[in-house]
Short mmCIF file of C-alpha atoms and ligand atoms in Angstrom, two decimals:
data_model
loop_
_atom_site.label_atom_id
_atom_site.label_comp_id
_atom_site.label_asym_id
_atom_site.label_seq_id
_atom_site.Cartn_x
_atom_site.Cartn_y
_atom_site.Cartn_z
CA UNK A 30 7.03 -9.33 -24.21
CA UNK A 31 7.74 -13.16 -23.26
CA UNK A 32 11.66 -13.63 -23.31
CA UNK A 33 12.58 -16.49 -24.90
CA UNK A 34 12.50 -19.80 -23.51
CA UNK A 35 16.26 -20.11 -23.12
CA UNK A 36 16.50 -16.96 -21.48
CA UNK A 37 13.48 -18.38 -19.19
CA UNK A 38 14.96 -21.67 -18.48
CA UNK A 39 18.34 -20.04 -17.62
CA UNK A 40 16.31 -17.73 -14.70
CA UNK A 41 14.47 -21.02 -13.66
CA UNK A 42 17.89 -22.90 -13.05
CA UNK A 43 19.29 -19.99 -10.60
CA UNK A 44 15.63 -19.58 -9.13
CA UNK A 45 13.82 -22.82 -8.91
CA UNK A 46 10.77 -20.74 -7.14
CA UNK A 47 10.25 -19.46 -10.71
CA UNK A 48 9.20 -22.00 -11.80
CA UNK A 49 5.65 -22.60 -8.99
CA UNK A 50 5.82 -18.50 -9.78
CA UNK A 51 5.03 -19.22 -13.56
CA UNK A 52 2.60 -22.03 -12.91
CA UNK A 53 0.63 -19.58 -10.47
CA UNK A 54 1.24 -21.60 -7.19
CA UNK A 55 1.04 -19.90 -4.11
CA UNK A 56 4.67 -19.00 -2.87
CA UNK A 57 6.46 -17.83 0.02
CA UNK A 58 9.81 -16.85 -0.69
CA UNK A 59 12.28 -15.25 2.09
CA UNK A 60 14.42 -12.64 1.07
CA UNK A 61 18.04 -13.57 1.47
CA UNK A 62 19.15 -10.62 0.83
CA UNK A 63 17.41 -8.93 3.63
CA UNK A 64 20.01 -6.77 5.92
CA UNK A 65 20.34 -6.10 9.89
CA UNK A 66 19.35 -2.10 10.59
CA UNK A 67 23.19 -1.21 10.81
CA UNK A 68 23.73 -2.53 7.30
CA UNK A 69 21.58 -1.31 4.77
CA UNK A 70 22.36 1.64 2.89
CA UNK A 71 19.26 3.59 1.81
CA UNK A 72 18.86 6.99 0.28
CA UNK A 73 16.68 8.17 3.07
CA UNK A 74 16.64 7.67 6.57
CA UNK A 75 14.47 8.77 10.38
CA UNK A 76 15.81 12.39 9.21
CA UNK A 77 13.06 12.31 5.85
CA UNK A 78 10.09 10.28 7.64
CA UNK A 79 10.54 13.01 10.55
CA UNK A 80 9.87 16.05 7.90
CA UNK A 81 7.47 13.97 6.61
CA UNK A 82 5.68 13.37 10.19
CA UNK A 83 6.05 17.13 10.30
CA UNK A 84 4.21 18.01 7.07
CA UNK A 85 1.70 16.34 8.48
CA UNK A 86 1.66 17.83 11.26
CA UNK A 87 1.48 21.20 9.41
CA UNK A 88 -1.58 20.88 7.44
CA UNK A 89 -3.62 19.21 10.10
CA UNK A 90 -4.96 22.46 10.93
CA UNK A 91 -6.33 22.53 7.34
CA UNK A 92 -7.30 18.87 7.17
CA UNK A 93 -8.92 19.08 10.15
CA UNK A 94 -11.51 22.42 8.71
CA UNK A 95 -11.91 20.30 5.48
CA UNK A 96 -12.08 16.51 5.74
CA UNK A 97 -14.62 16.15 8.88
CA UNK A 98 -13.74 12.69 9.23
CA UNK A 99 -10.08 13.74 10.27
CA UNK A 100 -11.45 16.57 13.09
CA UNK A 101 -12.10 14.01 16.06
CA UNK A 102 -7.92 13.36 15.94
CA UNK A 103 -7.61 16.92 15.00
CA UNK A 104 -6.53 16.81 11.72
CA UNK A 105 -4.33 13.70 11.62
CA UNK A 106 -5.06 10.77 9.50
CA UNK A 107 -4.60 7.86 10.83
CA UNK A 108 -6.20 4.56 11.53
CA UNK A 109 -6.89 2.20 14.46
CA UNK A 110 -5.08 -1.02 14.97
CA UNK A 111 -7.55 -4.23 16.70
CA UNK A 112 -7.12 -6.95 18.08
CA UNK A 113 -9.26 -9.53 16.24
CA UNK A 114 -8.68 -12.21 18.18
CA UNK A 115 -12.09 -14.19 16.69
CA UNK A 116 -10.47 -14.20 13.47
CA UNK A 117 -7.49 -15.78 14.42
CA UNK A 118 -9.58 -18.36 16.15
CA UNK A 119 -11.22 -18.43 12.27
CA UNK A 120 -7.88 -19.08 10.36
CA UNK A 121 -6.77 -21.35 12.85
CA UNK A 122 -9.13 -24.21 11.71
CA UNK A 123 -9.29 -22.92 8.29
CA UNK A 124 -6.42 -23.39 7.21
CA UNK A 125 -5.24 -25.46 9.63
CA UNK A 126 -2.34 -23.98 11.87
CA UNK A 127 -2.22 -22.71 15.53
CA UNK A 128 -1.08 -19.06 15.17
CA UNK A 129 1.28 -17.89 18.62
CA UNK A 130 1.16 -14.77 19.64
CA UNK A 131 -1.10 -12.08 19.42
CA UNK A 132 -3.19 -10.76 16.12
CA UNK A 133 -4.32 -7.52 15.11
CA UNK A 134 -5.68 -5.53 12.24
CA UNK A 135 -4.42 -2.34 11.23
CA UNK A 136 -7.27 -0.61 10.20
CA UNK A 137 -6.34 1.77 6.97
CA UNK A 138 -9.25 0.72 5.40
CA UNK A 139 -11.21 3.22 7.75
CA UNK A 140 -8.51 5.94 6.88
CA UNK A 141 -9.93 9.31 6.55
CA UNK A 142 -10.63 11.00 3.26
CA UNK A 143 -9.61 8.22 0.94
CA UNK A 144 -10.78 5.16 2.79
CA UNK A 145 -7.69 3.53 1.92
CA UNK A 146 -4.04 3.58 2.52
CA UNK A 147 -3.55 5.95 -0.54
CA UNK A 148 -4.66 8.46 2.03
CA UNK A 149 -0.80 8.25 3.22
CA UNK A 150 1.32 8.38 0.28
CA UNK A 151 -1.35 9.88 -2.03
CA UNK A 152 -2.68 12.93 0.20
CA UNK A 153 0.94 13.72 1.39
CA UNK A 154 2.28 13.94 -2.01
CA UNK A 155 -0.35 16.48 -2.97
CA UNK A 156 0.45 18.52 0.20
CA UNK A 157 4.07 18.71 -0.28
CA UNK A 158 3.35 19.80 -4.05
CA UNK A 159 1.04 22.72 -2.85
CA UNK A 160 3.14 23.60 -0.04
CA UNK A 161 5.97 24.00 -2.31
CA UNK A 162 3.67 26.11 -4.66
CA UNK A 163 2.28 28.26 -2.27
CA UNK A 164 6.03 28.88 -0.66
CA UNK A 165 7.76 29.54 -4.03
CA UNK A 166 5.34 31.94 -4.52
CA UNK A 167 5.10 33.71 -1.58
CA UNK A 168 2.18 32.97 -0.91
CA UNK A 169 2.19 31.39 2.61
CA UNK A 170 2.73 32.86 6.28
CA UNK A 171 4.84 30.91 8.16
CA UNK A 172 3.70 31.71 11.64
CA UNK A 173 -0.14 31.57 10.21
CA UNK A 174 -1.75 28.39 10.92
CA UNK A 175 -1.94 26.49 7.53
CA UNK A 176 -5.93 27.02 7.79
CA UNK A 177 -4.93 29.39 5.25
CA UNK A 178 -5.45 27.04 2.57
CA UNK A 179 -8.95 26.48 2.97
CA UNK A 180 -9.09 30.12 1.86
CA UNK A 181 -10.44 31.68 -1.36
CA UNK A 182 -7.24 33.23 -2.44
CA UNK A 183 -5.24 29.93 -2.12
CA UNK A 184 -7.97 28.22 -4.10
CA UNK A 185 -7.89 30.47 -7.16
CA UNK A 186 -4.14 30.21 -6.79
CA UNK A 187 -3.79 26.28 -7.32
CA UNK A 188 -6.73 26.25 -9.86
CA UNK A 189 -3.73 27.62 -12.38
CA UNK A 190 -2.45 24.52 -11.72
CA UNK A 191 -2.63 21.07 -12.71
CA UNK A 192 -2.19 17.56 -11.20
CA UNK A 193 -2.34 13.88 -13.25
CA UNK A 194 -2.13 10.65 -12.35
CA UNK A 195 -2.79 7.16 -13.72
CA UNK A 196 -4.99 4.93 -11.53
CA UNK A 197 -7.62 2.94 -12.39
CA UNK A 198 -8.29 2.71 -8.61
CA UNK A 199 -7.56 3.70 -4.85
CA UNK A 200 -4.57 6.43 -5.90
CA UNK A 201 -6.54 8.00 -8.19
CA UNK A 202 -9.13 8.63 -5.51
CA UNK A 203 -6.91 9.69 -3.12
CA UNK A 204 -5.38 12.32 -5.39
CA UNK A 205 -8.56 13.16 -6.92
CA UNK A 206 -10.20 14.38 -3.60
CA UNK A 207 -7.20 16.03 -2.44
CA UNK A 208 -6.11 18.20 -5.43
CA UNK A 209 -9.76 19.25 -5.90
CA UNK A 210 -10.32 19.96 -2.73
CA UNK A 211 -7.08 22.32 -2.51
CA UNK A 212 -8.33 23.94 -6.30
CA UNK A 213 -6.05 21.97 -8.34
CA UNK A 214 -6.98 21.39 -12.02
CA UNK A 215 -6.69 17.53 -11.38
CA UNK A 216 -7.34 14.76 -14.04
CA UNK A 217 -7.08 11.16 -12.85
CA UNK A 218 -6.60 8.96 -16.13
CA UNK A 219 -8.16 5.31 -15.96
CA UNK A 220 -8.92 2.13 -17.89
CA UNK A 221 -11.70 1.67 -19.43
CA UNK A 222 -12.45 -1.27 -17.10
CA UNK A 223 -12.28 1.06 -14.19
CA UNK A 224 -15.53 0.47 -11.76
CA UNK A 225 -18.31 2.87 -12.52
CA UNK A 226 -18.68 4.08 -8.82
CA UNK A 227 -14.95 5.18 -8.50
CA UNK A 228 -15.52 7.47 -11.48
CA UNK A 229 -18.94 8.92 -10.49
CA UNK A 230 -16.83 9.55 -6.92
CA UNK A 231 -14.48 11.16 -8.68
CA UNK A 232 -16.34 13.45 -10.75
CA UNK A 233 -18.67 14.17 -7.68
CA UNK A 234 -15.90 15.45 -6.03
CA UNK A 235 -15.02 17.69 -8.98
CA UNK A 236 -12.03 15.99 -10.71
CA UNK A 237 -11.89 15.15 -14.37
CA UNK A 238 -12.06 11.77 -15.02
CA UNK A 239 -9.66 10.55 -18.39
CA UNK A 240 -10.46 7.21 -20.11
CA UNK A 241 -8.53 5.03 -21.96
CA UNK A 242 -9.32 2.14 -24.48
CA UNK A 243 -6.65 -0.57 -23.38
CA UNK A 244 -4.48 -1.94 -20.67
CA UNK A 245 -3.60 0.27 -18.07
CA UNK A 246 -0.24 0.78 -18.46
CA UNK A 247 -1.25 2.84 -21.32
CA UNK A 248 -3.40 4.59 -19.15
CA UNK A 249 -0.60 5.38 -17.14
CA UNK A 250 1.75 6.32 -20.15
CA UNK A 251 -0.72 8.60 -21.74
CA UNK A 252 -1.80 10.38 -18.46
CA UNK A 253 2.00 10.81 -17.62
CA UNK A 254 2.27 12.45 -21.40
CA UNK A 255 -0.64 14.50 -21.30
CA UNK A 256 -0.01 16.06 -18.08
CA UNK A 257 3.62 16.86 -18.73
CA UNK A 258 2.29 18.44 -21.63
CA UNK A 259 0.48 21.17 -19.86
CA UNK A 260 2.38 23.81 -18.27
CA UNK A 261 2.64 24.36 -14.89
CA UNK A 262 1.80 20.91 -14.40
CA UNK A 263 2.87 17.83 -12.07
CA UNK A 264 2.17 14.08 -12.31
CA UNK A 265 2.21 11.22 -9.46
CA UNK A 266 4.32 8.85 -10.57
CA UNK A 267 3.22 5.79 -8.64
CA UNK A 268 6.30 3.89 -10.31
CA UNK A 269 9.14 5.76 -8.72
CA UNK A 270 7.63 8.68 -6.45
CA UNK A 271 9.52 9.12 -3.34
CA UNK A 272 7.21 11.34 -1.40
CA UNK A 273 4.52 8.34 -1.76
CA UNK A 274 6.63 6.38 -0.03
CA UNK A 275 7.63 8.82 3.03
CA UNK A 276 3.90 9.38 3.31
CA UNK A 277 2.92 6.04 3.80
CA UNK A 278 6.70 5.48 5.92
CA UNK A 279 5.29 7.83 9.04
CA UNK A 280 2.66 4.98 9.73
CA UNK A 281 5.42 3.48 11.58
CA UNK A 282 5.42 6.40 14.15
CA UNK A 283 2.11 6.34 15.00
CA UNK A 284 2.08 2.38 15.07
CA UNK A 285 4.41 2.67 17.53
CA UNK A 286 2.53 4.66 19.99
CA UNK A 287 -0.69 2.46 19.59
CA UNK A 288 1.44 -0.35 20.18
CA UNK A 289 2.64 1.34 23.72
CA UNK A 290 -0.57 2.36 24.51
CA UNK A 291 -1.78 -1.36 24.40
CA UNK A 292 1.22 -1.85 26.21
CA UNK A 293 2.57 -4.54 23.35
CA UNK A 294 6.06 -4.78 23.81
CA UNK A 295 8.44 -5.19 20.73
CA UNK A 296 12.00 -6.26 21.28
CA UNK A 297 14.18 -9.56 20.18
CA UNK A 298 12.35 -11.64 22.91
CA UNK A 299 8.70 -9.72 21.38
CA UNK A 300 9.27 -10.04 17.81
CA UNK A 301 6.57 -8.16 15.75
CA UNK A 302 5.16 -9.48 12.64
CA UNK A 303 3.77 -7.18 9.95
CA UNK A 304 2.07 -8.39 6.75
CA UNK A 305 1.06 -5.86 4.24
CA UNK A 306 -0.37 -6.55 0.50
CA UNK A 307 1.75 -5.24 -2.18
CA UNK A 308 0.73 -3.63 -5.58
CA UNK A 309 3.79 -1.30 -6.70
CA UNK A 310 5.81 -1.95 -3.36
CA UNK A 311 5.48 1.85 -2.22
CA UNK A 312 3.04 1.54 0.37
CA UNK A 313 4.00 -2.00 2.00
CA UNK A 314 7.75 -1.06 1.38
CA UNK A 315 7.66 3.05 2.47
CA UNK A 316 5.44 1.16 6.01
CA UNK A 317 8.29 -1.58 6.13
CA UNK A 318 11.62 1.08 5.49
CA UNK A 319 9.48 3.30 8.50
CA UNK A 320 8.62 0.41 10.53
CA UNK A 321 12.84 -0.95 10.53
CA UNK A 322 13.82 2.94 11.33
CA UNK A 323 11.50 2.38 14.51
CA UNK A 324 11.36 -1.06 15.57
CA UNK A 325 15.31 -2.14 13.99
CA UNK A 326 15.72 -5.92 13.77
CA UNK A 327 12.88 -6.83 15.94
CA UNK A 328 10.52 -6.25 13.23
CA UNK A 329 9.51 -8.53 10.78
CA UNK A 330 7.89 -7.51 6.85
CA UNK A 331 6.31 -9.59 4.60
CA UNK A 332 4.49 -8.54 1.84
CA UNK A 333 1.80 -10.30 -0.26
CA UNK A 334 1.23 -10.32 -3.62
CA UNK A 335 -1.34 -11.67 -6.44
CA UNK A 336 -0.08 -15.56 -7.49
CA UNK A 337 -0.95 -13.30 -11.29
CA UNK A 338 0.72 -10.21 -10.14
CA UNK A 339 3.84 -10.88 -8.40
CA UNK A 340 5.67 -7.85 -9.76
CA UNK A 341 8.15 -7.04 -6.60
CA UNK A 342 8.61 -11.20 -5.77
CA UNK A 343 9.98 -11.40 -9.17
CA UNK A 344 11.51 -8.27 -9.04
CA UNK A 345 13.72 -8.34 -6.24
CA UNK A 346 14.23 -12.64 -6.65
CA UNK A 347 15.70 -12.12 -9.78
CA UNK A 348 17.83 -9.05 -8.47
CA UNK A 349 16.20 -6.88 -11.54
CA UNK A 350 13.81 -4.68 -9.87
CA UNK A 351 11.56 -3.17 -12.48
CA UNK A 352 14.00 -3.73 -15.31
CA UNK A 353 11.67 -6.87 -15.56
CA UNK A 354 7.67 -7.45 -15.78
CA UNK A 355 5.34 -10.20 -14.89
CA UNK A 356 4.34 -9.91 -18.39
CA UNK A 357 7.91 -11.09 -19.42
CA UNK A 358 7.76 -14.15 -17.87
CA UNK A 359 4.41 -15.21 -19.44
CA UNK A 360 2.48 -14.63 -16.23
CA UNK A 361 -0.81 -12.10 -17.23
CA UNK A 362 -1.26 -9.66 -14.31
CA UNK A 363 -4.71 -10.35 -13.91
CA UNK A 364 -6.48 -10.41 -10.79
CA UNK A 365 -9.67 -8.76 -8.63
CA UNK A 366 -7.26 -7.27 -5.79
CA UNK A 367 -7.86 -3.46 -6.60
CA UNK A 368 -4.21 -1.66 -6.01
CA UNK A 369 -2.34 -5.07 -6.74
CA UNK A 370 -3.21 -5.74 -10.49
CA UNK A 371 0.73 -4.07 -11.22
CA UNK A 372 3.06 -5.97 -13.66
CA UNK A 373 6.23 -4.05 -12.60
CA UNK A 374 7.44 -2.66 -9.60
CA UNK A 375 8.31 0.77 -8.24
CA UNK A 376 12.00 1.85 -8.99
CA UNK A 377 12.23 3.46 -5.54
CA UNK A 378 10.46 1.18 -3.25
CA UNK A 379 12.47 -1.55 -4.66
CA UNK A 380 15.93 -0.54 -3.66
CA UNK A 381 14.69 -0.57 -0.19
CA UNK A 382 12.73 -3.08 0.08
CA UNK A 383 15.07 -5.43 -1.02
CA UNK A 384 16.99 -4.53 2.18
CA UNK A 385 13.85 -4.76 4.95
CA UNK A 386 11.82 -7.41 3.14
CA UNK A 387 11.79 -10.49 5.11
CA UNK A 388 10.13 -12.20 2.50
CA UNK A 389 7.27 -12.55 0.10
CA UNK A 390 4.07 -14.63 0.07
CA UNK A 391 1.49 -14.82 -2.92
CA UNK A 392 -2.08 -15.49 -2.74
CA UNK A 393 -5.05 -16.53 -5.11
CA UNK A 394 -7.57 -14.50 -5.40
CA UNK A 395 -10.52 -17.03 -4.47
CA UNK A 396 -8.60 -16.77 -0.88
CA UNK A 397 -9.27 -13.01 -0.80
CA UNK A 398 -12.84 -13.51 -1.22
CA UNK A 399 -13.33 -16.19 1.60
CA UNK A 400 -10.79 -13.91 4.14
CA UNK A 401 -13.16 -11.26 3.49
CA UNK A 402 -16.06 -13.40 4.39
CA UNK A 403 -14.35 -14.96 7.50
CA UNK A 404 -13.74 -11.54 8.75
CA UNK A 405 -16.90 -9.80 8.12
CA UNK A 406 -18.47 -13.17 9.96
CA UNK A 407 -15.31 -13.50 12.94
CA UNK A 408 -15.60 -9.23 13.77
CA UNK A 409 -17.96 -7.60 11.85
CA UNK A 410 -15.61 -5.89 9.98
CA UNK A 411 -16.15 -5.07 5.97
CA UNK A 412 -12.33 -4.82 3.80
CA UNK A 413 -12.35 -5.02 0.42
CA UNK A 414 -10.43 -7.69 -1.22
CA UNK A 415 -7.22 -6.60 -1.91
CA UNK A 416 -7.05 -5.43 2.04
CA UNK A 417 -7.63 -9.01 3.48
CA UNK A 418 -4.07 -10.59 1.93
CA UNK A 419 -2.10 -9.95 4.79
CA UNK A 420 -4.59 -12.66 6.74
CA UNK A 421 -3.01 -15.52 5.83
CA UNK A 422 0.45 -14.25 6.79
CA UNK A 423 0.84 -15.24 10.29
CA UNK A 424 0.03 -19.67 8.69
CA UNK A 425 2.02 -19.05 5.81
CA UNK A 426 5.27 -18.09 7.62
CA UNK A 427 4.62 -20.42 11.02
CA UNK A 428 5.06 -23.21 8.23
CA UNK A 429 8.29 -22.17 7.29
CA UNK A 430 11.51 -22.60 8.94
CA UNK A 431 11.69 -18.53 9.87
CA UNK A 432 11.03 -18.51 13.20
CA UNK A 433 13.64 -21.62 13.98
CA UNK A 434 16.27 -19.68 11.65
CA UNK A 435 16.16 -16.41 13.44
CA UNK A 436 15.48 -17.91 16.82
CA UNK A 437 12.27 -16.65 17.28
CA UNK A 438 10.28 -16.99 20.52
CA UNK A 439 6.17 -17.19 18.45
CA UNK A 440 4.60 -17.71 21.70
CA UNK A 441 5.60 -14.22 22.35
CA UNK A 442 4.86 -12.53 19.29
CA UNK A 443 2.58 -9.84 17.68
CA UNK A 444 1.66 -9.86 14.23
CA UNK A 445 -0.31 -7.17 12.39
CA UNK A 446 -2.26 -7.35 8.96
CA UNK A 447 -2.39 -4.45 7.25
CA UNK A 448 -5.94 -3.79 6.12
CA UNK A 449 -5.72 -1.44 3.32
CA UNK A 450 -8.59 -0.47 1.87
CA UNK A 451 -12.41 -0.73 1.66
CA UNK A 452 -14.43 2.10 3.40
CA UNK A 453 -15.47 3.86 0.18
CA UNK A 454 -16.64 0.29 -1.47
CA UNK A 455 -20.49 0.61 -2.13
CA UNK A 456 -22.34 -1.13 -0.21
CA UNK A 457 -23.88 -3.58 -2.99
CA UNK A 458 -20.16 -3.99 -4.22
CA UNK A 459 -19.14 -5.13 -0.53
CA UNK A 460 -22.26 -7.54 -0.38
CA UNK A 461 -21.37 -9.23 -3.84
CA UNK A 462 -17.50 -9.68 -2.32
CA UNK A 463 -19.11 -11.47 0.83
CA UNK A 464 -21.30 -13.41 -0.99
CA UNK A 465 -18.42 -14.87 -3.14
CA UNK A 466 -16.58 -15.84 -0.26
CA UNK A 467 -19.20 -17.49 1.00
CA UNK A 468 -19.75 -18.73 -2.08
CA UNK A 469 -15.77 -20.25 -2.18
CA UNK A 470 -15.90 -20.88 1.24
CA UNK A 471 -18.43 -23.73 0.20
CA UNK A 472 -20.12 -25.62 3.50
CA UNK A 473 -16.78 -25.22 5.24
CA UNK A 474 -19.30 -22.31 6.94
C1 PLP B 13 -2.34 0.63 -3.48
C2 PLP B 13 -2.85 -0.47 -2.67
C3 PLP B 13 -2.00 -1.46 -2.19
C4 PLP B 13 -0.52 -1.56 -2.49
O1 PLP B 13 0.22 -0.37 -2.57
P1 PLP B 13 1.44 -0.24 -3.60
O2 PLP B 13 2.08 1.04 -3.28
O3 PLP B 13 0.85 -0.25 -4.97
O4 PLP B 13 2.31 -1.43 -3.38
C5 PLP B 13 -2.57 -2.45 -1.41
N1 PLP B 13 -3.88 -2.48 -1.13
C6 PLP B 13 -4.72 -1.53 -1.59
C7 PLP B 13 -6.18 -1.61 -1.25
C8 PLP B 13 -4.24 -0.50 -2.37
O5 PLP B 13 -5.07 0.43 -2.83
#
């Protein structure tokens, strides 16, 4: 519901940014409320995304017998990180702005099982729900490897058991394969506008696929309702889940150790960058809380949002989390990045993030389809839209006054995109993305 205009014009005064917000302009807003690593105070701290790193560690065993794409790192899932320095060569003269430092691409869109970054929070939410199961009931040897769920008996055990979740996209698949594949009774509830493929997917892998007439929020409502109906059942609740968020936090751990082993240094003089595309704010801000418990001050988050989705910028400007929607301010949370179309943020995320955020850039969504072009041209390497936001990070904040303000040395720096998504995109789906960017990008190419 639009507020009224008074209301509207009152928010505009205190927040002038509002008003290029409301109009759809691109944006980049820093976060002044941001806080140095001794002075935020957040519910959960290294203690949480080490039993979370542990979890993981856990059910690698079992990960590793059932997802074949996870054996080769026995079990774990995690993705690479490259260097791409041909696309920064790319964005240089396309849009116009020398980037210093070095630039890399962490690859989640190659993560195991899910193909996207859901395959943090998403599969690790699932685990911890079956773990607790399986331990409440007695069910699980401690000193047995956790192999043990791959067997029969735990199977029939979890298929009394039911799992929802409202996603009209990569969270749904994520929790889809990984509640069927432990036995779980699992019903992912979608839009009707949901892509054919992601359902077939689904339903190949042997979860029930729920559609709804209507927006997706009432997707989301009714699949929340119906599940809690059913006893002995548990919904995701991508709006204010905490064990999303430590899923996706541990990413920081294992950044860190890819960044030693290229021998990247990151310290005040080695500041490192990290852009990451935000939908709900769980993933980019569970990655950014993780990434500040690791790297402190020398770390730098910005996230990236839809100019028709900028749920969390308006969120955490305005101070009002998800007590206020994009909807509310007229703007119609419409847009083609898969996993960013959300009109209000994430209760939990938000509290944090509006402590480690740097700041917050949006982006139209003709710009996703040409960075998705120039990349697939620059290194070969196929994202799907939503994943290829973070690209423009590095120009965007070089033309603001950040660096100068937090004497910065950019000539020394290291900034990562966070690729989030892509591998399970059909094939003919990926080639009609490319061929709109080239399309936008015109004879620029
Ligand atoms: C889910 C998703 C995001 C954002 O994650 P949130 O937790 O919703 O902020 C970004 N990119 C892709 C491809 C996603 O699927």
């Amino acid at each position: 519901m639009d507020m009224e205009q008074q209301e509207l014009n009152c928010w505009i005064e205190k927040y002038p940014l509002l008003k290029n917000i409301i109009n759809l302009q691109p944006v980049v807003w820093q976060n002044p409320k941001m806080k140095k690593i001794g002075e935020m105070t957040l519910p959960i701290g290294l203690r949480e995304m080490e039993q979370a790193e542990q979890l993981w560690q856990r059910f690698a065993p079992y990960l590793s017998a059932e997802f074949q794409d996870t054996s080769a790192a026995g079990g774990i899932v995690e993705s690479p990180l490259r260097e791409i320095p041909s696309m920064k060569e790319r964005l240089s003269v396309h849009y116009d702005g020398d980037i210093g430092g070095k630039l890399f691409l962490k690859c989640d869109n190659e993560l195991p099982i899910a193909g996207s970054i859901k395959a943090r929070g998403g599969v690790y939410e699932v685990l911890h729900h079956a773990e607790k199961l399986a331990m409440d009931a007695g069910l699980l040897n401690v000193d047995e490897s956790y192999g043990q769920f791959s067997s029969e008996r735990f199977k029939q055990f979890f298929s009394q058991y039911s799992i929802g979740v409202g996603s009209t996209g990569n969270l749904g698949l994520s929790i889809g394969i990984i509640s069927a594949k432990l036995g779980f009774q699992v019903s992912v509830y979608m839009s009707s506008d949901a892509k054919q493929w992601k359902k077939d997917l689904l339903r190949e892998k042997g979860a029930t696929v729920v559609e709804f007439e209507g927006d997706f929020s009432e997707a989301i409502l009714a699949g929340r309702k119906q599940t809690l109906a059913k006893p002995d059942a548990y919904f995701v609740d991508d709006e204010k889940s905490k064990h999303l968020f430590l899923g996706y936090s541990v990413a920081a751990f294992r950044l860190k150790k890819q960044l030693e082993d290229l021998g990247i240094p990151v310290d005040a003089e080695h500041p490192l960058f990290v852009y990451l595309p935000c939908g709900v704010g769980g993933a980019p801000g569970g990655i950014a809380f993780g990434l500040k418990q690791v790297f402190g001050d020398a770390v730098h988050c910005f996230f990236v949002e839809p100019t028709h989705s900028p749920a969390v910028l308006i969120g955490l400007m305005t101070g009002e989390k998800d007590k206020v929607s994009v909807q509310d301010f007229g703007i119609d949370n419409v847009t083609e990045g898969d996993g960013l179309a959300v009109g209000r943020p994430s209760s939990f995320a938000s509290g944090i993030s509006e402590q480690t955020v740097s700041g917050i850039y949006t982006i139209e969504d003709p710009e996703l389809f040409k960075l998705l072009a120039l990349l697939a041209d620059s290194e070969t390497i196929f994202v799907e839209p939503s994943a290829t936001a973070g690209l423009l990070g590095p120009v965007k904040i070089q033309a603001t006054d950040y660096a100068e303000t937090n004497q910065l040395q950019m000539a020394a720096a290291s900034h990562i995109v966070w690729s989030t998504g892509g591998a399970l995109v059909p094939k003919e789906e990926m080639e009609g993305f490319y061929q709109r960017g080239k399309t936008y990008l015109g004879g620029a190419e």
